[in-house]
Amino acid sequence: MGSNIEEKPGLLTRDKQQVWHPFTPLIGSEDNVVIERAIGAKLFTSDGREIIDAIASWWVNLHGHSNPHIAQAIANQAKKLEHVMFAGFTHEPAIQLAENLLSILPENQGKVFFSDNGSTSVEVALKMALQYWHNQDKSKTKILALEGGYHGDTFGAMSVGERGAFTAPFWPFLFEVEFLRVPFPGQEENGVKEFEALIDRGDVAAFIFEPVIQGAAGMRQYSASWLDQLISIAHSSEVLCIADEVMTGFGRTGKTFASDYLVNKADIICLSKGLTGGALALGATSCSNEIQEAYNHEDILKTFFHGHSYTANPIACAAANASFELLMTDECNRNIQRISSGFKNFKTKIESHPKVQSASYLGAILTIEFKTSGDTSYINEARHELYPYFLSKNVLLRPLGNIVYIIPPYVISDQELKVVYGAIEDYLDSGIEI
Ligand SMILES: *Cc1c(COP(=O)(O)O)cnc(C)c1O
């Protein structure tokens, strides 16, 4: 050590030289922050700062960073079986995970298909639904989706998501989808008629939605009973329903799944993000036995020909099983309740502040819309003011336009939450205009 005459340049310089980061403009962005280690809700930078991760690292982390129980499960599995292809082979971590998931998913779910991330869990769901009809020689090929939806960044997932500025370069290549406006409170009747009219065409294969709360749209809540009505109509008209629970799964909304707020259950459910507690990439798409039945055929061409090299990676499955064990504890449940009641109090405290347009919470998700003179889309310039403002206070909040939300790891302490609330209140009293 230290004997090299030529010192390597710093990490940030090397990062700039060869790494390309997601969702990051190349000009005008702040320098990336080098994180050396993380524990619980805290990120530790290479230059000695401690940053509170108030958004669970893009909504994935449940039980804290570097969680010892999950880390142990990963280490044990890596030494035993790191990976084996999942066609023609199987293993205990995947079988156990499927059983664990089915024990907490809505009762109509019967099978689990693994993939790598949220986008692929959605691709699998869409293909599963389309081929379900194809295998039965029914010409149902249209997908219905909700305006403002976000389902991932691959082509199928982009197709069923909001056609916003981020996907504009790809619009010519996205397949045609019918979008339904999510109604404002009190206007639910209009949406239902529109939905019925779209479905009456007879060619709709599936309806995909983020149940009860749309994440990337700005953590926007909408009526569960409205969605229930749509699912009921879909089911009486032979339209499959796909619940994208990639963000809402695993306790985030105060129930195990957002689908638990509904009476009528989706046929297919997409999971990722919190699935491994935030430790490793893994996706899962569950479906009812009836969906799989359409593939149960001697004709080999009715097989679901879809898979990824790392489908059901044993290490990722072991992490997910460890995360599941933590999710099932009373302590985890208490933490979610504790965060939720803290959010309720904070919402009440700030909602009448002159700079707050609206505030709401659901389970462990708190949403605050700031008043702005700019537009209210994703690319509202507010983000460029707010993100560095909070980071300078050692709080990681990544606003969607003028909407700031807190989605913390469930282990975040009340003391840490106080710091996050304090940063938001500082902004509100700062005189900064967005
Ligand atoms: C994040 C997200 C996705 C995409 O997941 P990735 O793992 O980022 O591909 C899909 N659907 C919803 C609702 C999401 O929040």
XYZ file of C-alpha atoms and ligand atoms in Angstrom:
449
model
C 0.000 0.000 0.000
C 1.113 3.534 -0.734
C 4.071 2.351 -2.806
C 2.433 3.256 -6.119
C 3.905 6.515 -7.364
C 0.895 7.140 -9.638
C -2.143 7.688 -7.419
C -5.482 6.659 -8.898
C -7.785 9.642 -9.455
C -10.659 10.003 -6.939
C -13.804 7.892 -7.241
C -15.878 10.788 -8.530
C -13.418 11.481 -11.360
C -13.363 7.818 -12.315
C -17.169 7.725 -12.117
C -17.433 10.700 -14.502
C -14.969 9.127 -16.897
C -16.811 5.867 -17.457
C -20.162 5.538 -15.729
C -23.556 6.648 -17.065
C -26.227 7.144 -14.364
C -30.004 6.630 -14.623
C -32.428 9.563 -14.900
C -29.497 11.979 -14.695
C -28.992 14.918 -17.088
C -25.327 15.071 -18.108
C -25.232 18.846 -17.780
C -26.453 20.819 -14.802
C -26.723 17.918 -12.346
C -25.074 18.048 -8.974
C -22.095 15.727 -8.555
C -23.079 12.184 -7.617
C -22.544 11.466 -3.953
C -20.165 8.589 -3.213
C -21.693 6.266 -0.617
C -19.287 4.068 1.258
C -21.644 2.147 3.498
C -25.184 2.273 4.836
C -26.997 0.975 7.863
C -30.638 1.284 8.914
C -31.976 4.500 7.382
C -28.525 6.118 7.160
C -26.199 6.465 4.186
C -22.549 7.261 4.931
C -20.628 9.226 2.315
C -16.933 8.897 1.545
C -16.357 12.384 2.927
C -17.906 11.634 6.299
C -21.504 12.850 5.901
C -24.514 10.938 7.258
C -27.573 11.197 5.018
C -31.038 10.000 6.054
C -32.548 7.885 3.279
C -36.149 9.148 3.494
C -37.187 7.510 0.198
C -35.858 3.989 0.841
C -33.475 4.258 -2.114
C -36.152 4.582 -4.798
C -38.827 2.846 -2.731
C -37.063 -0.504 -2.360
C -35.754 -0.684 1.198
C -38.006 -2.082 3.935
C -35.914 -3.264 6.887
C -32.948 -0.910 6.743
C -29.723 -0.911 4.759
C -27.244 -3.757 5.259
C -29.832 -5.570 7.342
C -27.941 -8.333 9.198
C -30.679 -10.979 8.842
C -30.868 -10.452 5.070
C -27.070 -10.198 4.755
C -26.670 -13.519 6.581
C -29.206 -15.226 4.328
C -27.400 -13.886 1.246
C -24.009 -15.064 2.534
C -25.291 -18.535 3.419
C -27.005 -18.989 0.062
C -24.003 -17.689 -1.920
C -21.819 -20.375 -0.370
C -24.338 -23.135 -1.085
C -25.901 -22.486 -4.508
C -25.341 -19.126 -6.177
C -27.290 -19.808 -9.339
C -28.654 -22.452 -11.624
C -30.791 -22.009 -14.722
C -34.505 -22.180 -13.870
C -35.743 -24.092 -16.923
C -35.507 -27.781 -16.116
C -34.097 -27.038 -12.648
C -35.503 -25.726 -9.407
C -34.342 -25.051 -5.848
C -35.602 -24.568 -2.333
C -35.199 -20.755 -2.049
C -37.525 -20.206 -5.043
C -40.057 -22.822 -3.927
C -40.055 -21.397 -0.400
C -40.448 -17.852 -1.737
C -43.401 -18.820 -3.937
C -45.053 -20.412 -0.880
C -44.290 -17.375 1.263
C -45.726 -14.963 -1.313
C -48.868 -17.029 -1.921
C -49.460 -17.173 1.838
C -49.869 -13.377 1.961
C -51.166 -12.528 -1.544
C -54.926 -12.436 -2.228
C -56.409 -15.931 -2.102
C -57.131 -16.174 -5.814
C -53.386 -16.191 -6.595
C -51.995 -19.660 -7.307
C -48.685 -19.501 -9.219
C -45.533 -17.350 -9.168
C -43.355 -16.561 -12.205
C -39.966 -15.009 -11.435
C -38.028 -12.316 -13.273
C -35.459 -9.635 -12.448
C -37.088 -6.291 -11.613
C -40.320 -4.308 -11.670
C -40.303 -3.612 -15.394
C -39.826 -7.273 -16.260
C -42.534 -8.301 -13.784
C -44.848 -6.028 -15.794
C -43.622 -7.379 -19.153
C -44.345 -10.888 -17.886
C -47.832 -9.852 -16.729
C -48.706 -8.256 -20.071
C -47.401 -11.190 -22.115
C -49.086 -13.670 -19.768
C -52.435 -11.883 -20.242
C -52.141 -11.487 -24.011
C -51.130 -15.102 -24.582
C -53.905 -16.258 -22.246
C -56.396 -15.117 -24.895
C -54.194 -16.108 -27.829
C -53.980 -19.678 -26.532
C -57.789 -19.797 -26.506
C -58.031 -18.368 -30.042
C -59.824 -15.287 -28.773
C -59.012 -12.054 -30.483
C -58.493 -9.865 -27.453
C -55.423 -7.718 -27.972
C -56.033 -4.289 -26.422
C -54.700 -3.136 -23.068
C -56.433 -0.565 -20.861
C -54.378 1.497 -18.423
C -54.749 4.527 -16.185
C -53.529 7.985 -17.122
C -50.523 8.980 -15.052
C -49.502 5.343 -14.550
C -45.896 4.245 -14.303
C -44.962 0.619 -14.883
C -41.267 0.728 -15.751
C -38.854 1.636 -18.532
C -38.870 -1.324 -20.921
C -40.994 -1.039 -24.078
C -44.075 -2.910 -22.894
C -43.972 -1.162 -19.531
C -43.521 2.225 -21.246
C -46.431 1.447 -23.571
C -48.874 1.040 -20.699
C -47.472 4.022 -18.784
C -48.186 7.727 -19.037
C -47.010 9.110 -22.398
C -44.955 11.883 -20.802
C -41.844 13.800 -21.788
C -39.555 11.006 -20.598
C -40.871 8.488 -23.120
C -41.355 10.933 -26.047
C -38.359 9.629 -28.074
C -39.986 6.205 -28.093
C -43.648 7.064 -28.762
C -43.570 5.762 -32.356
C -42.506 2.351 -31.063
C -44.968 1.946 -28.197
C -48.032 -0.213 -28.804
C -51.492 1.299 -28.734
C -53.125 1.477 -25.319
C -56.426 3.010 -24.189
C -55.953 5.309 -21.214
C -58.621 6.060 -18.676
C -58.534 9.286 -16.671
C -58.305 8.764 -12.920
C -61.292 10.714 -11.564
C -61.104 13.520 -9.052
C -62.971 12.735 -5.836
C -66.703 12.955 -6.412
C -66.472 12.477 -10.188
C -66.084 8.705 -10.148
C -69.269 8.082 -12.143
C -67.863 9.521 -15.402
C -64.846 7.253 -15.337
C -66.986 4.159 -14.914
C -69.092 4.910 -18.009
C -65.965 5.571 -20.050
C -64.485 2.291 -18.845
C -67.651 0.374 -19.770
C -67.640 1.938 -23.236
C -64.027 0.905 -23.837
C -64.674 -2.633 -22.638
C -67.839 -3.013 -24.714
C -65.675 -3.131 -27.834
C -64.926 -6.725 -26.898
C -61.253 -6.642 -27.876
C -59.782 -5.716 -24.485
C -57.373 -8.338 -23.129
C -56.392 -6.720 -19.861
C -56.639 -3.699 -17.599
C -53.445 -2.715 -15.745
C -53.262 -0.334 -12.791
C -51.278 0.679 -9.750
C -53.861 -0.100 -7.055
C -55.117 2.795 -4.907
C -52.020 5.005 -5.246
C -50.035 5.976 -8.349
C -46.364 6.296 -7.394
C -44.472 8.126 -10.106
C -47.535 10.291 -10.839
C -46.768 11.953 -7.502
C -47.961 9.406 -4.924
C -51.496 10.196 -6.057
C -54.239 8.378 -4.153
C -57.529 7.539 -5.776
C -60.759 5.850 -4.757
C -60.468 2.145 -3.910
C -64.215 1.678 -4.400
C -63.962 3.185 -7.891
C -61.200 0.718 -8.761
C -63.247 -2.089 -7.223
C -66.120 -1.181 -9.517
C -63.847 -1.257 -12.588
C -62.415 -4.662 -11.663
C -65.921 -5.999 -11.190
C -66.977 -4.701 -14.626
C -63.792 -6.095 -16.194
C -64.405 -9.514 -14.736
C -67.995 -9.657 -15.919
C -66.769 -8.814 -19.447
C -63.874 -11.301 -19.699
C -61.123 -8.723 -19.201
C -58.115 -9.738 -17.091
C -56.935 -7.369 -14.369
C -53.274 -6.738 -13.603
C -52.364 -5.052 -10.306
C -48.902 -3.502 -10.447
C -47.898 -3.703 -6.775
C -44.210 -3.073 -7.474
C -44.269 0.066 -5.291
C -47.281 -0.679 -3.077
C -46.397 -4.235 -2.001
C -45.099 -5.487 1.356
C -46.823 -3.208 3.829
C -46.062 0.110 2.162
C -49.691 1.286 2.099
C -50.473 0.090 5.638
C -51.876 -3.232 4.435
C -49.741 -6.113 3.175
C -50.742 -5.259 -0.409
C -52.739 -2.327 -1.763
C -55.010 -5.024 -3.247
C -56.101 -5.681 0.344
C -58.056 -2.392 0.167
C -60.137 -3.973 -2.611
C -62.988 -6.464 -2.523
C -62.350 -7.617 -6.101
C -58.926 -9.073 -6.758
C -56.692 -8.815 -9.792
C -55.917 -11.955 -11.809
C -52.234 -11.090 -12.107
C -50.040 -9.214 -9.595
C -46.592 -7.663 -10.232
C -44.026 -7.506 -7.428
C -40.470 -6.220 -7.099
C -38.864 -3.282 -5.205
C -39.508 -4.349 -1.564
C -39.522 -8.046 -2.508
C -35.933 -8.615 -1.315
C -36.204 -5.901 1.333
C -34.216 -3.732 -1.059
C -31.063 -5.842 -1.097
C -31.085 -7.481 -4.534
C -32.868 -7.228 -7.862
C -35.779 -9.641 -8.186
C -39.195 -9.548 -9.809
C -42.189 -11.819 -9.417
C -45.502 -12.014 -11.261
C -48.197 -14.041 -9.575
C -51.367 -15.244 -11.246
C -54.485 -17.244 -10.536
C -54.500 -20.943 -11.396
C -57.056 -20.137 -14.076
C -54.506 -18.007 -15.953
C -52.012 -20.860 -16.008
C -54.739 -23.273 -17.107
C -54.758 -21.622 -20.553
C -51.152 -22.754 -20.953
C -51.806 -26.307 -19.796
C -51.914 -27.855 -23.259
C -50.305 -30.581 -25.354
C -49.626 -28.070 -28.122
C -46.052 -26.990 -27.377
C -46.709 -23.601 -29.014
C -49.024 -22.746 -26.126
C -46.030 -22.696 -23.784
C -45.125 -19.402 -22.111
C -41.810 -18.839 -23.884
C -40.411 -16.208 -21.589
C -37.413 -16.265 -19.258
C -34.325 -14.417 -18.111
C -30.833 -15.748 -17.490
C -31.152 -14.997 -13.799
C -34.786 -16.058 -13.358
C -35.348 -16.960 -9.669
C -31.703 -16.404 -8.722
C -31.252 -18.384 -5.471
C -29.347 -15.609 -3.669
C -32.049 -13.060 -4.497
C -34.749 -15.549 -3.443
C -32.920 -16.180 -0.150
C -32.798 -12.415 0.461
C -36.537 -12.242 -0.283
C -37.290 -15.078 2.141
C -35.272 -13.341 4.860
C -37.101 -10.075 4.139
C -40.411 -11.951 4.305
C -39.510 -13.288 7.764
C -38.846 -9.739 8.959
C -42.054 -8.473 7.349
C -44.047 -11.045 9.328
C -42.744 -9.869 12.719
C -44.816 -7.799 15.140
C -41.955 -5.340 15.258
C -42.244 -4.604 11.532
C -45.987 -4.166 11.824
C -45.546 -1.829 14.801
C -42.982 0.218 12.857
C -45.372 0.721 9.958
C -48.119 1.842 12.382
C -45.676 4.142 14.180
C -44.544 5.787 10.920
C -48.142 6.109 9.752
C -49.361 7.851 12.897
C -46.321 10.146 12.771
C -47.255 11.005 9.176
C -50.815 11.742 10.270
C -49.586 14.235 12.868
C -47.114 15.889 10.533
C -49.737 16.193 7.806
C -52.106 17.922 10.242
C -49.314 20.216 11.354
C -48.334 21.495 7.906
C -51.371 21.129 5.657
C -52.622 24.654 6.226
C -49.210 26.237 5.672
C -49.543 28.877 2.894
C -46.896 27.094 0.813
C -48.629 23.708 0.963
C -51.123 22.922 -1.792
C -52.162 19.588 -0.302
C -50.890 16.837 1.958
C -51.949 13.225 2.371
C -50.674 9.916 3.671
C -51.406 6.240 3.273
C -49.587 3.721 5.469
C -45.870 4.504 5.262
C -46.223 6.968 2.379
C -46.500 10.712 3.043
C -47.133 13.122 0.159
C -46.865 16.906 0.247
C -47.639 19.025 -2.783
C -45.961 22.420 -2.598
C -47.524 25.467 -4.211
C -45.631 26.401 -7.341
C -45.768 29.066 -10.014
C -44.404 26.537 -12.530
C -46.254 23.689 -14.207
C -47.070 20.673 -12.081
C -45.488 17.963 -14.216
C -42.579 15.643 -13.545
C -40.097 18.091 -15.008
C -41.210 21.026 -12.945
C -38.075 22.997 -12.171
C -38.956 22.767 -8.473
C -37.139 19.461 -8.309
C -33.853 21.186 -9.146
C -34.329 23.525 -6.189
C -35.716 21.058 -3.692
C -33.472 18.038 -4.167
C -30.175 19.857 -3.422
C -31.878 21.874 -0.685
C -32.800 18.742 1.280
C -29.521 16.997 0.479
C -27.622 19.975 1.897
C -29.491 19.204 5.120
C -28.350 15.577 4.878
C -31.831 14.331 4.027
C -32.422 12.318 0.852
C -35.781 13.365 -0.589
C -36.230 13.171 -4.346
C -39.283 15.254 -5.275
C -41.455 14.472 -8.272
C -41.758 18.012 -9.638
C -43.310 20.077 -6.834
C -44.377 16.971 -4.900
C -42.246 15.818 -1.999
C -42.912 12.417 -0.505
C -41.464 10.340 2.319
C -41.250 6.557 1.805
C -38.811 5.517 4.498
C -37.347 2.152 5.449
C -39.676 0.822 8.174
C -36.800 0.866 10.683
C -36.351 4.641 10.461
C -36.342 6.030 14.020
C -38.652 8.765 15.317
C -35.529 10.855 15.849
C -34.554 10.454 12.174
C -38.100 11.224 11.059
C -37.960 14.407 13.129
C -34.897 15.495 11.163
C -36.735 14.814 7.890
C -39.819 16.760 9.057
C -37.514 19.545 10.232
C -35.910 19.823 6.790
C -39.356 20.099 5.183
C -40.466 22.753 7.696
C -37.225 24.666 7.124
C -38.039 24.744 3.435
C -41.608 25.924 4.111
C -40.297 28.835 6.227
C -37.319 29.560 3.979
C -38.838 32.088 1.604
C -37.562 30.046 -1.362
C -40.067 30.268 -4.226
C -40.548 27.401 -6.637
C -40.583 1.253 -9.968
C -41.833 0.706 -10.573
C -41.781 -0.162 -11.680
C -40.494 -0.522 -12.357
O -39.630 -1.246 -11.554
P -38.078 -1.314 -11.901
O -37.538 -2.321 -10.950
O -37.532 0.065 -11.689
O -37.964 -1.742 -13.322
C -42.967 -0.690 -12.147
N -44.140 -0.358 -11.581
C -44.238 0.469 -10.535
C -45.567 0.772 -9.929
C -43.086 1.054 -10.002
O -43.187 1.911 -8.979
